[in-house]
């Protein structure tokens, strides 16, 4: 700046140099006559060079000279530029003169100034942004899902994401943790289910010492060929990865066989992921109910609240001997508390409004995670992140596959599925039922259709011997109608029943159609079979082989077998432990 204009410019708020051009509807940068020209090149101007210029390369009208420095911030909006040779026009009759622009508030000045700076940044770094995204793409490591997943998540459906934490000791500083030569087993596995409407989610932990059957796994080899890795029965779940060269797709197949839920995508994280991700967000706050000094995990923390990252964070999630009963289930509870704290940190303004942290997260996440082939680009990961970002942490429930000690062992080292409660947990996830009460109450109060369906189940029920029904197969496995008929007659006393063969159409869900005077029979059969109110369809009866009015039970694709209830559970069994991510809990 030259000496002539220095004194004047020192008193000008930079935000005051941005004014609204009424002809374009955009804010433009107004500079004083002696100020240097904008560095942003614009179109060649036909007029003589005047001081000042507009952003976007648009030539500004000459500034109106002020009698004092204080007038510059209140400069009027420039009038449209007059082309050379065209005479100036007089104002129209009765038209008011131009009003002086009111001085903007300090907050608005800051906003405009910041907006102007951001405009320059965005234009100036467009090429750099593209290169950076390419750099992030290069960071991503992906492996084939081998056909084990659904083929990728959809924005209009519920999402099932399998997150696999391995005990592989890659990277410097990790050799001292346990088995330094581990091939990378499924040490920490969580099936994250995000509801279709994105209002709630369930994170289901799968114990590494759970006894399961691992199915045969077809895997893609480096040369493009395929290899079938033979499965194993009655083995630890963690051997579904790494053991016998099993890939993450083998873990996906094992989870599907265990829960009946097929993952859309998977992610694999090793020890380094915990360290780098926690460092990227500036640490995660955890709480301890007692002092911990664990020689195996190298965690040494006093009772109370601590912010941990890097090595200390890894030690925290690896600790088990110093918490709970000292086993893997106790460590799972600790990991769930840690992940809840991490979720709260990721959703906090402290992280979301920090460009530095977001860039560090992008770097750490793309380097630390191995993803399936459906998530092999930063755009796909971004889309997944946007869907997960819609979730409120208060409706994110952490729970664990219900288990009991393995009865086949004298020295208890492994666990087996609790057959009385685990099916309910699995079914709730499959049916997209929230584990949080706030969601259930809201749904019950707003869904009039569900209330009407539930009302069909209320009322008197006839005796089983009075129920007349014909059974048809409308999409269930072959032989289901006869299987159901045998079960109704021999086990449930519904003797007035018959097999009517295949239905004229395939149904996705099982239905029971009945006439108004058969409502008590319908309620009885619904109770016997575990049919939900939505399966009951008031309509008309048909004649059975004896010419008597009878109901029609059509087995749909959802039929699971004779005696298996079709009613979706709406509440988690009381014995199943669960917690939500919004609550701070102290490890005991």
PDB file of N, CA and C in Angstrom, residues 352-428:
ATOM      1  N   UNK A 352     -16.388 -32.101  14.920  1.00  0.00           N
ATOM      2  CA  UNK A 352     -17.029 -31.791  13.642  1.00  0.00           C
ATOM      3  C   UNK A 352     -16.669 -30.413  13.108  1.00  0.00           C
ATOM      4  N   UNK A 353     -16.340 -29.474  13.991  1.00  0.00           N
ATOM      5  CA  UNK A 353     -16.023 -28.114  13.549  1.00  0.00           C
ATOM      6  C   UNK A 353     -14.526 -27.873  13.443  1.00  0.00           C
ATOM      7  N   UNK A 354     -13.738 -28.918  13.589  1.00  0.00           N
ATOM      8  CA  UNK A 354     -12.280 -28.765  13.512  1.00  0.00           C
ATOM      9  C   UNK A 354     -11.764 -29.356  12.209  1.00  0.00           C
ATOM     10  N   UNK A 355     -11.409 -28.511  11.234  1.00  0.00           N
ATOM     11  CA  UNK A 355     -10.856 -29.033   9.977  1.00  0.00           C
ATOM     12  C   UNK A 355      -9.614 -29.890  10.200  1.00  0.00           C
ATOM     13  N   UNK A 356      -8.785 -29.500  11.170  1.00  0.00           N
ATOM     14  CA  UNK A 356      -7.567 -30.252  11.447  1.00  0.00           C
ATOM     15  C   UNK A 356      -7.895 -31.681  11.876  1.00  0.00           C
ATOM     16  N   UNK A 357      -8.869 -31.816  12.804  1.00  0.00           N
ATOM     17  CA  UNK A 357      -9.237 -33.147  13.280  1.00  0.00           C
ATOM     18  C   UNK A 357      -9.906 -33.963  12.179  1.00  0.00           C
ATOM     19  N   UNK A 358     -10.723 -33.306  11.368  1.00  0.00           N
ATOM     20  CA  UNK A 358     -11.410 -34.037  10.309  1.00  0.00           C
ATOM     21  C   UNK A 358     -10.411 -34.575   9.281  1.00  0.00           C
ATOM     22  N   UNK A 359      -9.387 -33.785   8.966  1.00  0.00           N
ATOM     23  CA  UNK A 359      -8.366 -34.242   8.025  1.00  0.00           C
ATOM     24  C   UNK A 359      -7.567 -35.388   8.639  1.00  0.00           C
ATOM     25  N   UNK A 360      -7.232 -35.257   9.923  1.00  0.00           N
ATOM     26  CA  UNK A 360      -6.511 -36.331  10.593  1.00  0.00           C
ATOM     27  C   UNK A 360      -7.345 -37.612  10.621  1.00  0.00           C
ATOM     28  N   UNK A 361      -8.661 -37.461  10.831  1.00  0.00           N
ATOM     29  CA  UNK A 361      -9.543 -38.629  10.835  1.00  0.00           C
ATOM     30  C   UNK A 361      -9.576 -39.287   9.462  1.00  0.00           C
ATOM     31  N   UNK A 362      -9.663 -38.459   8.417  1.00  0.00           N
ATOM     32  CA  UNK A 362      -9.686 -38.994   7.059  1.00  0.00           C
ATOM     33  C   UNK A 362      -8.405 -39.766   6.773  1.00  0.00           C
ATOM     34  N   UNK A 363      -7.274 -39.217   7.186  1.00  0.00           N
ATOM     35  CA  UNK A 363      -5.990 -39.891   6.972  1.00  0.00           C
ATOM     36  C   UNK A 363      -5.924 -41.194   7.766  1.00  0.00           C
ATOM     37  N   UNK A 364      -6.255 -41.092   9.064  1.00  0.00           N
ATOM     38  CA  UNK A 364      -6.149 -42.270   9.935  1.00  0.00           C
ATOM     39  C   UNK A 364      -7.113 -43.362   9.507  1.00  0.00           C
ATOM     40  N   UNK A 365      -8.352 -42.970   9.202  1.00  0.00           N
ATOM     41  CA  UNK A 365      -9.366 -43.957   8.839  1.00  0.00           C
ATOM     42  C   UNK A 365      -9.042 -44.690   7.558  1.00  0.00           C
ATOM     43  N   UNK A 366      -8.600 -43.963   6.534  1.00  0.00           N
ATOM     44  CA  UNK A 366      -8.305 -44.613   5.250  1.00  0.00           C
ATOM     45  C   UNK A 366      -7.051 -45.473   5.307  1.00  0.00           C
ATOM     46  N   UNK A 367      -6.136 -45.146   6.219  1.00  0.00           N
ATOM     47  CA  UNK A 367      -4.906 -45.935   6.344  1.00  0.00           C
ATOM     48  C   UNK A 367      -5.087 -47.147   7.265  1.00  0.00           C
ATOM     49  N   UNK A 368      -5.892 -46.973   8.314  1.00  0.00           N
ATOM     50  CA  UNK A 368      -5.953 -48.002   9.361  1.00  0.00           C
ATOM     51  C   UNK A 368      -6.953 -49.108   9.072  1.00  0.00           C
ATOM     52  N   UNK A 369      -7.960 -48.838   8.243  1.00  0.00           N
ATOM     53  CA  UNK A 369      -9.030 -49.809   8.038  1.00  0.00           C
ATOM     54  C   UNK A 369      -8.876 -50.547   6.710  1.00  0.00           C
ATOM     55  N   UNK A 370      -9.158 -51.836   6.736  1.00  0.00           N
ATOM     56  CA  UNK A 370      -9.290 -52.615   5.510  1.00  0.00           C
ATOM     57  C   UNK A 370     -10.783 -52.831   5.289  1.00  0.00           C
ATOM     58  N   UNK A 371     -11.262 -52.510   4.101  1.00  0.00           N
ATOM     59  CA  UNK A 371     -12.701 -52.558   3.830  1.00  0.00           C
ATOM     60  C   UNK A 371     -12.983 -53.566   2.724  1.00  0.00           C
ATOM     61  N   UNK A 372     -14.261 -53.905   2.589  1.00  0.00           N
ATOM     62  CA  UNK A 372     -14.623 -54.830   1.521  1.00  0.00           C
ATOM     63  C   UNK A 372     -14.650 -54.086   0.185  1.00  0.00           C
ATOM     64  N   UNK A 373     -14.706 -54.838  -0.881  1.00  0.00           N
ATOM     65  CA  UNK A 373     -14.586 -54.278  -2.227  1.00  0.00           C
ATOM     66  C   UNK A 373     -15.736 -53.354  -2.601  1.00  0.00           C
ATOM     67  N   UNK A 374     -16.812 -53.338  -1.810  1.00  0.00           N
ATOM     68  CA  UNK A 374     -17.932 -52.423  -2.074  1.00  0.00           C
ATOM     69  C   UNK A 374     -17.707 -51.058  -1.434  1.00  0.00           C
ATOM     70  N   UNK A 375     -16.643 -50.926  -0.641  1.00  0.00           N
ATOM     71  CA  UNK A 375     -16.333 -49.655   0.032  1.00  0.00           C
ATOM     72  C   UNK A 375     -14.929 -49.177  -0.343  1.00  0.00           C
ATOM     73  N   UNK A 376     -14.542 -49.414  -1.573  1.00  0.00           N
ATOM     74  CA  UNK A 376     -13.151 -49.199  -1.957  1.00  0.00           C
ATOM     75  C   UNK A 376     -12.828 -47.803  -2.465  1.00  0.00           C
ATOM     76  N   UNK A 377     -13.676 -46.820  -2.195  1.00  0.00           N
ATOM     77  CA  UNK A 377     -13.377 -45.447  -2.604  1.00  0.00           C
ATOM     78  C   UNK A 377     -13.821 -44.483  -1.522  1.00  0.00           C
ATOM     79  N   UNK A 378     -13.223 -43.308  -1.531  1.00  0.00           N
ATOM     80  CA  UNK A 378     -13.558 -42.311  -0.522  1.00  0.00           C
ATOM     81  C   UNK A 378     -14.999 -41.841  -0.684  1.00  0.00           C
ATOM     82  N   UNK A 379     -15.521 -41.849  -1.909  1.00  0.00           N
ATOM     83  CA  UNK A 379     -16.916 -41.451  -2.131  1.00  0.00           C
ATOM     84  C   UNK A 379     -17.874 -42.436  -1.464  1.00  0.00           C
ATOM     85  N   UNK A 380     -17.581 -43.731  -1.579  1.00  0.00           N
ATOM     86  CA  UNK A 380     -18.450 -44.742  -0.971  1.00  0.00           C
ATOM     87  C   UNK A 380     -18.381 -44.665   0.551  1.00  0.00           C
ATOM     88  N   UNK A 381     -17.179 -44.457   1.070  1.00  0.00           N
ATOM     89  CA  UNK A 381     -17.030 -44.319   2.519  1.00  0.00           C
ATOM     90  C   UNK A 381     -17.729 -43.059   3.014  1.00  0.00           C
ATOM     91  N   UNK A 382     -17.668 -42.008   2.220  1.00  0.00           N
ATOM     92  CA  UNK A 382     -18.355 -40.767   2.586  1.00  0.00           C
ATOM     93  C   UNK A 382     -19.860 -40.990   2.655  1.00  0.00           C
ATOM     94  N   UNK A 383     -20.422 -41.686   1.664  1.00  0.00           N
ATOM     95  CA  UNK A 383     -21.867 -41.949   1.660  1.00  0.00           C
ATOM     96  C   UNK A 383     -22.273 -42.770   2.879  1.00  0.00           C
ATOM     97  N   UNK A 384     -21.451 -43.754   3.230  1.00  0.00           N
ATOM     98  CA  UNK A 384     -21.740 -44.558   4.417  1.00  0.00           C
ATOM     99  C   UNK A 384     -21.658 -43.688   5.668  1.00  0.00           C
ATOM    100  N   UNK A 385     -20.644 -42.842   5.724  1.00  0.00           N
ATOM    101  CA  UNK A 385     -20.491 -41.956   6.871  1.00  0.00           C
ATOM    102  C   UNK A 385     -21.664 -41.009   7.035  1.00  0.00           C
ATOM    103  N   UNK A 386     -22.200 -40.507   5.925  1.00  0.00           N
ATOM    104  CA  UNK A 386     -23.356 -39.611   5.995  1.00  0.00           C
ATOM    105  C   UNK A 386     -24.577 -40.332   6.553  1.00  0.00           C
ATOM    106  N   UNK A 387     -24.745 -41.602   6.191  1.00  0.00           N
ATOM    107  CA  UNK A 387     -25.874 -42.370   6.720  1.00  0.00           C
ATOM    108  C   UNK A 387     -25.699 -42.622   8.216  1.00  0.00           C
ATOM    109  N   UNK A 388     -24.498 -42.989   8.622  1.00  0.00           N
ATOM    110  CA  UNK A 388     -24.239 -43.241  10.043  1.00  0.00           C
ATOM    111  C   UNK A 388     -24.320 -41.951  10.847  1.00  0.00           C
ATOM    112  N   UNK A 389     -23.995 -40.831  10.209  1.00  0.00           N
ATOM    113  CA  UNK A 389     -24.008 -39.552  10.905  1.00  0.00           C
ATOM    114  C   UNK A 389     -25.399 -39.070  11.280  1.00  0.00           C
ATOM    115  N   UNK A 390     -26.428 -39.669  10.678  1.00  0.00           N
ATOM    116  CA  UNK A 390     -27.800 -39.273  11.002  1.00  0.00           C
ATOM    117  C   UNK A 390     -28.256 -39.801  12.359  1.00  0.00           C
ATOM    118  N   UNK A 391     -27.485 -40.728  12.906  1.00  0.00           N
ATOM    119  CA  UNK A 391     -27.880 -41.417  14.134  1.00  0.00           C
ATOM    120  C   UNK A 391     -27.635 -40.571  15.371  1.00  0.00           C
ATOM    121  N   UNK A 392     -28.595 -40.598  16.295  1.00  0.00           N
ATOM    122  CA  UNK A 392     -28.430 -39.963  17.601  1.00  0.00           C
ATOM    123  C   UNK A 392     -27.868 -41.003  18.567  1.00  0.00           C
ATOM    124  N   UNK A 393     -26.767 -40.658  19.253  1.00  0.00           N
ATOM    125  CA  UNK A 393     -26.097 -41.656  20.095  1.00  0.00           C
ATOM    126  C   UNK A 393     -26.978 -42.171  21.227  1.00  0.00           C
ATOM    127  N   UNK A 394     -28.012 -41.424  21.606  1.00  0.00           N
ATOM    128  CA  UNK A 394     -28.872 -41.908  22.686  1.00  0.00           C
ATOM    129  C   UNK A 394     -29.685 -43.111  22.251  1.00  0.00           C
ATOM    130  N   UNK A 395     -29.803 -43.327  20.951  1.00  0.00           N
ATOM    131  CA  UNK A 395     -30.527 -44.485  20.439  1.00  0.00           C
ATOM    132  C   UNK A 395     -29.597 -45.519  19.826  1.00  0.00           C
ATOM    133  N   UNK A 396     -28.307 -45.439  20.183  1.00  0.00           N
ATOM    134  CA  UNK A 396     -27.350 -46.476  19.805  1.00  0.00           C
ATOM    135  C   UNK A 396     -27.142 -47.388  21.007  1.00  0.00           C
ATOM    136  N   UNK A 397     -27.607 -48.626  20.880  1.00  0.00           N
ATOM    137  CA  UNK A 397     -27.547 -49.584  21.982  1.00  0.00           C
ATOM    138  C   UNK A 397     -26.426 -50.591  21.769  1.00  0.00           C
ATOM    139  N   UNK A 398     -25.605 -50.761  22.796  1.00  0.00           N
ATOM    140  CA  UNK A 398     -24.575 -51.799  22.787  1.00  0.00           C
ATOM    141  C   UNK A 398     -25.091 -53.008  23.570  1.00  0.00           C
ATOM    142  N   UNK A 399     -24.954 -54.180  22.984  1.00  0.00           N
ATOM    143  CA  UNK A 399     -25.320 -55.406  23.671  1.00  0.00           C
ATOM    144  C   UNK A 399     -24.400 -56.529  23.190  1.00  0.00           C
ATOM    145  N   UNK A 400     -24.540 -57.693  23.765  1.00  0.00           N
ATOM    146  CA  UNK A 400     -23.672 -58.828  23.445  1.00  0.00           C
ATOM    147  C   UNK A 400     -24.530 -60.056  23.182  1.00  0.00           C
ATOM    148  N   UNK A 401     -24.081 -60.912  22.293  1.00  0.00           N
ATOM    149  CA  UNK A 401     -24.806 -62.163  22.050  1.00  0.00           C
ATOM    150  C   UNK A 401     -25.007 -62.871  23.393  1.00  0.00           C
ATOM    151  N   UNK A 402     -26.248 -63.162  23.777  1.00  0.00           N
ATOM    152  CA  UNK A 402     -26.489 -63.862  25.049  1.00  0.00           C
ATOM    153  C   UNK A 402     -25.829 -65.236  25.044  1.00  0.00           C
ATOM    154  N   UNK A 403     -25.035 -65.505  26.070  1.00  0.00           N
ATOM    155  CA  UNK A 403     -24.288 -66.763  26.128  1.00  0.00           C
ATOM    156  C   UNK A 403     -24.368 -67.374  27.524  1.00  0.00           C
ATOM    157  N   UNK A 404     -23.990 -68.634  27.617  1.00  0.00           N
ATOM    158  CA  UNK A 404     -23.818 -69.344  28.896  1.00  0.00           C
ATOM    159  C   UNK A 404     -22.507 -70.106  28.810  1.00  0.00           C
ATOM    160  N   UNK A 405     -21.992 -70.499  29.959  1.00  0.00           N
ATOM    161  CA  UNK A 405     -20.763 -71.292  29.974  1.00  0.00           C
ATOM    162  C   UNK A 405     -20.944 -72.584  29.197  1.00  0.00           C
ATOM    163  N   UNK A 406     -19.904 -73.004  28.547  1.00  0.00           N
ATOM    164  CA  UNK A 406     -19.948 -74.228  27.750  1.00  0.00           C
ATOM    165  C   UNK A 406     -20.117 -75.433  28.687  1.00  0.00           C
ATOM    166  N   UNK A 407     -21.258 -76.124  28.626  1.00  0.00           N
ATOM    167  CA  UNK A 407     -21.500 -77.249  29.547  1.00  0.00           C
ATOM    168  C   UNK A 407     -20.571 -78.430  29.303  1.00  0.00           C
ATOM    169  N   UNK A 408     -19.891 -78.448  28.153  1.00  0.00           N
ATOM    170  CA  UNK A 408     -19.015 -79.577  27.839  1.00  0.00           C
ATOM    171  C   UNK A 408     -17.651 -79.455  28.500  1.00  0.00           C
ATOM    172  N   UNK A 409     -17.391 -78.321  29.153  1.00  0.00           N
ATOM    173  CA  UNK A 409     -16.084 -78.081  29.751  1.00  0.00           C
ATOM    174  C   UNK A 409     -16.138 -78.152  31.278  1.00  0.00           C
ATOM    175  N   UNK A 410     -15.149 -78.791  31.853  1.00  0.00           N
ATOM    176  CA  UNK A 410     -15.024 -78.775  33.311  1.00  0.00           C
ATOM    177  C   UNK A 410     -14.374 -77.475  33.766  1.00  0.00           C
ATOM    178  N   UNK A 411     -13.326 -77.085  33.063  1.00  0.00           N
ATOM    179  CA  UNK A 411     -12.689 -75.788  33.313  1.00  0.00           C
ATOM    180  C   UNK A 411     -13.262 -74.813  32.296  1.00  0.00           C
ATOM    181  N   UNK A 412     -14.040 -73.865  32.748  1.00  0.00           N
ATOM    182  CA  UNK A 412     -14.781 -72.991  31.849  1.00  0.00           C
ATOM    183  C   UNK A 412     -13.846 -72.023  31.114  1.00  0.00           C
ATOM    184  N   UNK A 413     -13.758 -72.218  29.801  1.00  0.00           N
ATOM    185  CA  UNK A 413     -12.913 -71.346  28.983  1.00  0.00           C
ATOM    186  C   UNK A 413     -13.667 -70.770  27.794  1.00  0.00           C
ATOM    187  N   UNK A 414     -14.752 -71.432  27.388  1.00  0.00           N
ATOM    188  CA  UNK A 414     -15.531 -70.959  26.241  1.00  0.00           C
ATOM    189  C   UNK A 414     -17.000 -70.834  26.633  1.00  0.00           C
ATOM    190  N   UNK A 415     -17.779 -70.254  25.726  1.00  0.00           N
ATOM    191  CA  UNK A 415     -19.214 -70.061  25.970  1.00  0.00           C
ATOM    192  C   UNK A 415     -20.001 -70.563  24.764  1.00  0.00           C
ATOM    193  N   UNK A 416     -21.284 -70.809  24.973  1.00  0.00           N
ATOM    194  CA  UNK A 416     -22.190 -71.202  23.893  1.00  0.00           C
ATOM    195  C   UNK A 416     -23.396 -70.270  23.917  1.00  0.00           C
ATOM    196  N   UNK A 417     -24.112 -70.248  22.810  1.00  0.00           N
ATOM    197  CA  UNK A 417     -25.279 -69.370  22.683  1.00  0.00           C
ATOM    198  C   UNK A 417     -26.354 -69.755  23.695  1.00  0.00           C
ATOM    199  N   UNK A 418     -26.935 -68.750  24.332  1.00  0.00           N
ATOM    200  CA  UNK A 418     -28.062 -68.965  25.228  1.00  0.00           C
ATOM    201  C   UNK A 418     -29.320 -69.102  24.356  1.00  0.00           C
ATOM    202  N   UNK A 419     -29.801 -70.309  24.206  1.00  0.00           N
ATOM    203  CA  UNK A 419     -30.893 -70.570  23.277  1.00  0.00           C
ATOM    204  C   UNK A 419     -32.229 -69.981  23.715  1.00  0.00           C
ATOM    205  N   UNK A 420     -32.340 -69.588  24.957  1.00  0.00           N
ATOM    206  CA  UNK A 420     -33.618 -69.033  25.431  1.00  0.00           C
ATOM    207  C   UNK A 420     -33.748 -67.535  25.133  1.00  0.00           C
ATOM    208  N   UNK A 421     -32.636 -66.828  25.008  1.00  0.00           N
ATOM    209  CA  UNK A 421     -32.716 -65.376  24.799  1.00  0.00           C
ATOM    210  C   UNK A 421     -32.060 -64.897  23.507  1.00  0.00           C
ATOM    211  N   UNK A 422     -31.036 -65.597  23.036  1.00  0.00           N
ATOM    212  CA  UNK A 422     -30.339 -65.147  21.830  1.00  0.00           C
ATOM    213  C   UNK A 422     -31.252 -65.057  20.607  1.00  0.00           C
ATOM    214  N   UNK A 423     -32.142 -66.029  20.368  1.00  0.00           N
ATOM    215  CA  UNK A 423     -33.022 -65.914  19.199  1.00  0.00           C
ATOM    216  C   UNK A 423     -33.850 -64.630  19.200  1.00  0.00           C
ATOM    217  N   UNK A 424     -34.277 -64.180  20.384  1.00  0.00           N
ATOM    218  CA  UNK A 424     -35.056 -62.937  20.457  1.00  0.00           C
ATOM    219  C   UNK A 424     -34.203 -61.744  20.034  1.00  0.00           C
ATOM    220  N   UNK A 425     -32.963 -61.697  20.510  1.00  0.00           N
ATOM    221  CA  UNK A 425     -32.058 -60.605  20.147  1.00  0.00           C
ATOM    222  C   UNK A 425     -31.816 -60.597  18.636  1.00  0.00           C
ATOM    223  N   UNK A 426     -31.528 -61.767  18.077  1.00  0.00           N
ATOM    224  CA  UNK A 426     -31.281 -61.857  16.632  1.00  0.00           C
ATOM    225  C   UNK A 426     -32.516 -61.432  15.839  1.00  0.00           C
ATOM    226  N   UNK A 427     -33.697 -61.882  16.282  1.00  0.00           N
ATOM    227  CA  UNK A 427     -34.922 -61.581  15.549  1.00  0.00           C
ATOM    228  C   UNK A 427     -35.247 -60.093  15.587  1.00  0.00           C
ATOM    229  N   UNK A 428     -35.001 -59.452  16.719  1.00  0.00           N
ATOM    230  CA  UNK A 428     -35.259 -58.016  16.815  1.00  0.00           C
ATOM    231  C   UNK A 428     -34.389 -57.228  15.840  1.00  0.00           C
TER     232      UNK A 428
END
